[in-house]
mmCIF file of C-alpha atoms in Angstrom:
data_model
loop_
_atom_site.group_PDB
_atom_site.id
_atom_site.type_symbol
_atom_site.label_atom_id
_atom_site.label_comp_id
_atom_site.label_asym_id
_atom_site.label_seq_id
_atom_site.Cartn_x
_atom_site.Cartn_y
_atom_site.Cartn_z
ATOM 1 C CA MET A 191 0.000 0.000 0.000
ATOM 2 C CA GLY A 192 2.889 2.370 0.753
ATOM 3 C CA ASP A 193 4.398 1.901 -2.734
ATOM 4 C CA ALA A 194 1.072 2.712 -4.407
ATOM 5 C CA ALA A 195 0.670 5.912 -2.384
ATOM 6 C CA ALA A 196 4.226 6.968 -3.240
ATOM 7 C CA ARG A 197 3.547 6.382 -6.966
ATOM 8 C CA VAL A 198 0.385 8.485 -6.787
ATOM 9 C CA LYS A 199 2.254 11.332 -5.076
ATOM 10 C CA THR A 200 5.077 11.135 -7.627
ATOM 11 C CA ARG A 201 2.638 11.227 -10.558
ATOM 12 C CA ALA A 202 0.772 14.153 -9.029
ATOM 13 C CA ALA A 203 4.029 16.056 -8.549
ATOM 14 C CA LEU A 204 5.098 15.367 -12.145
ATOM 15 C CA ALA A 205 1.713 16.469 -13.465
ATOM 16 C CA SER A 206 1.956 19.704 -11.496
ATOM 17 C CA ILE A 207 5.422 20.401 -12.890
ATOM 18 C CA LEU A 208 4.249 19.740 -16.450
ATOM 19 C CA LEU A 209 1.349 22.131 -16.005
ATOM 20 C CA LEU A 210 3.785 24.843 -14.917
ATOM 21 C CA VAL A 211 6.325 24.209 -17.689
ATOM 22 C CA LEU A 212 4.252 23.404 -20.781
ATOM 23 C CA PRO A 213 2.311 26.223 -22.479
ATOM 24 C CA TRP A 214 -1.434 25.830 -22.595
ATOM 25 C CA PRO A 215 -3.176 26.169 -25.952
ATOM 26 C CA GLY A 216 -4.555 29.662 -26.371
ATOM 27 C CA ILE A 217 -2.252 31.158 -23.750
ATOM 28 C CA VAL A 218 0.289 33.629 -25.125
ATOM 29 C CA THR A 219 3.735 33.382 -23.585
ATOM 30 C CA ALA A 220 5.875 36.430 -22.801
ATOM 31 C CA SER A 221 8.192 35.537 -25.675
ATOM 32 C CA GLU A 222 5.271 35.402 -28.113
ATOM 33 C CA ARG A 223 4.093 38.832 -26.935
ATOM 34 C CA THR A 224 7.489 40.435 -27.468
ATOM 35 C CA CYS A 225 8.366 38.495 -30.653
ATOM 36 C CA PRO A 226 4.997 37.554 -32.179
ATOM 37 C CA PHE A 227 6.565 36.351 -35.458
ATOM 38 C CA ALA A 228 9.481 34.389 -33.980
ATOM 39 C CA GLY A 229 10.585 31.883 -36.610
ATOM 40 C CA ARG A 230 7.703 32.789 -38.907
ATOM 41 C CA ARG A 231 7.271 35.064 -41.924
ATOM 42 C CA PRO A 232 5.206 38.113 -40.945
ATOM 43 C CA PRO A 233 2.525 39.558 -43.263
ATOM 44 C CA MET A 234 4.699 42.494 -44.353
ATOM 45 C CA ASP A 235 2.057 44.001 -46.682
ATOM 46 C CA GLU A 236 -0.289 44.434 -43.729
ATOM 47 C CA ILE A 237 2.421 45.513 -41.307
ATOM 48 C CA LEU A 238 3.743 48.229 -43.623
ATOM 49 C CA LYS A 239 0.222 49.687 -44.052
ATOM 50 C CA ALA A 240 0.010 50.437 -40.323
ATOM 51 C CA PRO A 241 1.484 53.619 -38.868
ATOM 52 C CA SER A 242 5.041 53.132 -37.569
ATOM 53 C CA SER A 243 3.900 53.561 -33.967
ATOM 54 C CA GLN A 244 1.430 50.670 -34.288
ATOM 55 C CA ARG A 245 3.648 48.111 -35.977
ATOM 56 C CA PRO A 246 4.474 44.889 -34.128
ATOM 57 C CA SER A 247 7.991 43.834 -33.301
ATOM 58 C CA LEU A 248 9.754 41.785 -35.950
ATOM 59 C CA CYS A 249 12.315 40.335 -33.544
ATOM 60 C CA LYS A 250 13.263 36.772 -34.472
ATOM 61 C CA ALA A 251 11.049 36.982 -37.592
ATOM 62 C CA ASN A 252 11.937 35.028 -40.710
ATOM 63 C CA LEU A 253 12.379 37.600 -43.476
ATOM 64 C CA SER A 254 14.901 35.582 -45.471
ATOM 65 C CA GLY A 255 14.661 36.439 -49.156
ATOM 66 C CA ALA A 256 11.966 39.074 -48.530
ATOM 67 C CA ASN A 257 11.615 41.702 -51.264
ATOM 68 C CA LEU A 258 11.179 44.994 -49.396
ATOM 69 C CA PRO A 259 12.793 47.742 -51.487
ATOM 70 C CA ARG A 260 12.031 51.278 -50.272
ATOM 71 C CA ALA A 261 10.228 49.889 -47.190
ATOM 72 C CA ASN A 262 9.729 52.174 -44.198
ATOM 73 C CA LEU A 263 11.187 50.150 -41.345
ATOM 74 C CA GLY A 264 12.343 53.048 -39.204
ATOM 75 C CA SER A 265 12.671 52.301 -35.470
ATOM 76 C CA ILE A 266 11.454 48.727 -35.900
ATOM 77 C CA ASN A 267 12.706 45.882 -33.700
ATOM 78 C CA LEU A 268 14.594 43.390 -35.904
ATOM 79 C CA ILE A 269 16.611 41.811 -33.077
ATOM 80 C CA ASP A 270 17.723 38.297 -34.077
ATOM 81 C CA ALA A 271 15.617 38.489 -37.262
ATOM 82 C CA ASN A 272 16.623 36.375 -40.250
ATOM 83 C CA LEU A 273 17.142 38.853 -43.116
ATOM 84 C CA ARG A 274 19.440 36.565 -45.089
ATOM 85 C CA GLY A 275 19.249 37.437 -48.785
ATOM 86 C CA ALA A 276 16.494 40.025 -48.273
ATOM 87 C CA ASN A 277 16.220 43.022 -50.597
ATOM 88 C CA LEU A 278 16.122 46.171 -48.464
ATOM 89 C CA ALA A 279 17.565 48.487 -51.113
ATOM 90 C CA GLU A 280 16.665 52.140 -50.482
ATOM 91 C CA SER A 281 14.714 51.154 -47.349
ATOM 92 C CA ASP A 282 14.453 53.424 -44.333
ATOM 93 C CA LEU A 283 15.984 51.595 -41.374
ATOM 94 C CA THR A 284 16.572 54.758 -39.349
ATOM 95 C CA GLY A 285 16.878 53.779 -35.694
ATOM 96 C CA ALA A 286 16.050 50.119 -36.379
ATOM 97 C CA ASP A 287 17.419 47.603 -33.878
ATOM 98 C CA LEU A 288 19.366 45.029 -35.891
ATOM 99 C CA ALA A 289 21.234 43.413 -32.981
ATOM 100 C CA GLY A 290 21.928 39.774 -33.782
ATOM 101 C CA ALA A 291 20.086 39.954 -37.117
ATOM 102 C CA ASN A 292 21.345 37.695 -39.906
ATOM 103 C CA LEU A 293 22.232 40.147 -42.697
ATOM 104 C CA LYS A 294 24.252 37.732 -44.837
ATOM 105 C CA GLY A 295 23.583 38.515 -48.489
ATOM 106 C CA THR A 296 21.088 41.259 -47.635
ATOM 107 C CA ASN A 297 20.875 44.056 -50.216
ATOM 108 C CA LEU A 298 21.198 47.310 -48.265
ATOM 109 C CA ALA A 299 22.182 49.471 -51.242
ATOM 110 C CA ARG A 300 21.304 53.122 -50.524
ATOM 111 C CA ALA A 301 19.356 52.067 -47.393
ATOM 112 C CA ASN A 302 19.157 54.668 -44.631
ATOM 113 C CA LEU A 303 20.824 53.079 -41.599
ATOM 114 C CA LYS A 304 21.251 56.258 -39.567
ATOM 115 C CA GLY A 305 21.004 55.396 -35.878
ATOM 116 C CA ALA A 306 20.443 51.686 -36.611
ATOM 117 C CA GLY A 307 22.269 49.343 -34.335
#
């Protein structure tokens, strides 16, 4: 009887830990709030239509190969974004945060990078 009670307590403890660690469907984690497009391609047409002050963060977004010439991306969060091979020619990246972004092969010809970091 003692072994059975110990197994029940162990299973209950494990279940409690899993409930704390695993995300629940429909619940947005802190990471998803700050980087809503992490690992995914954002709908850039829709995002660029919104005023700059209302645009979501693009941190950790997958923008590899994106064609965004002359895009207004001023002050946008592109931390750890994948911009590999993207076309950002003549884009406004004034004040954009590019820390950790993958810029390999990115076309930044005549892009405004003033204050970008």
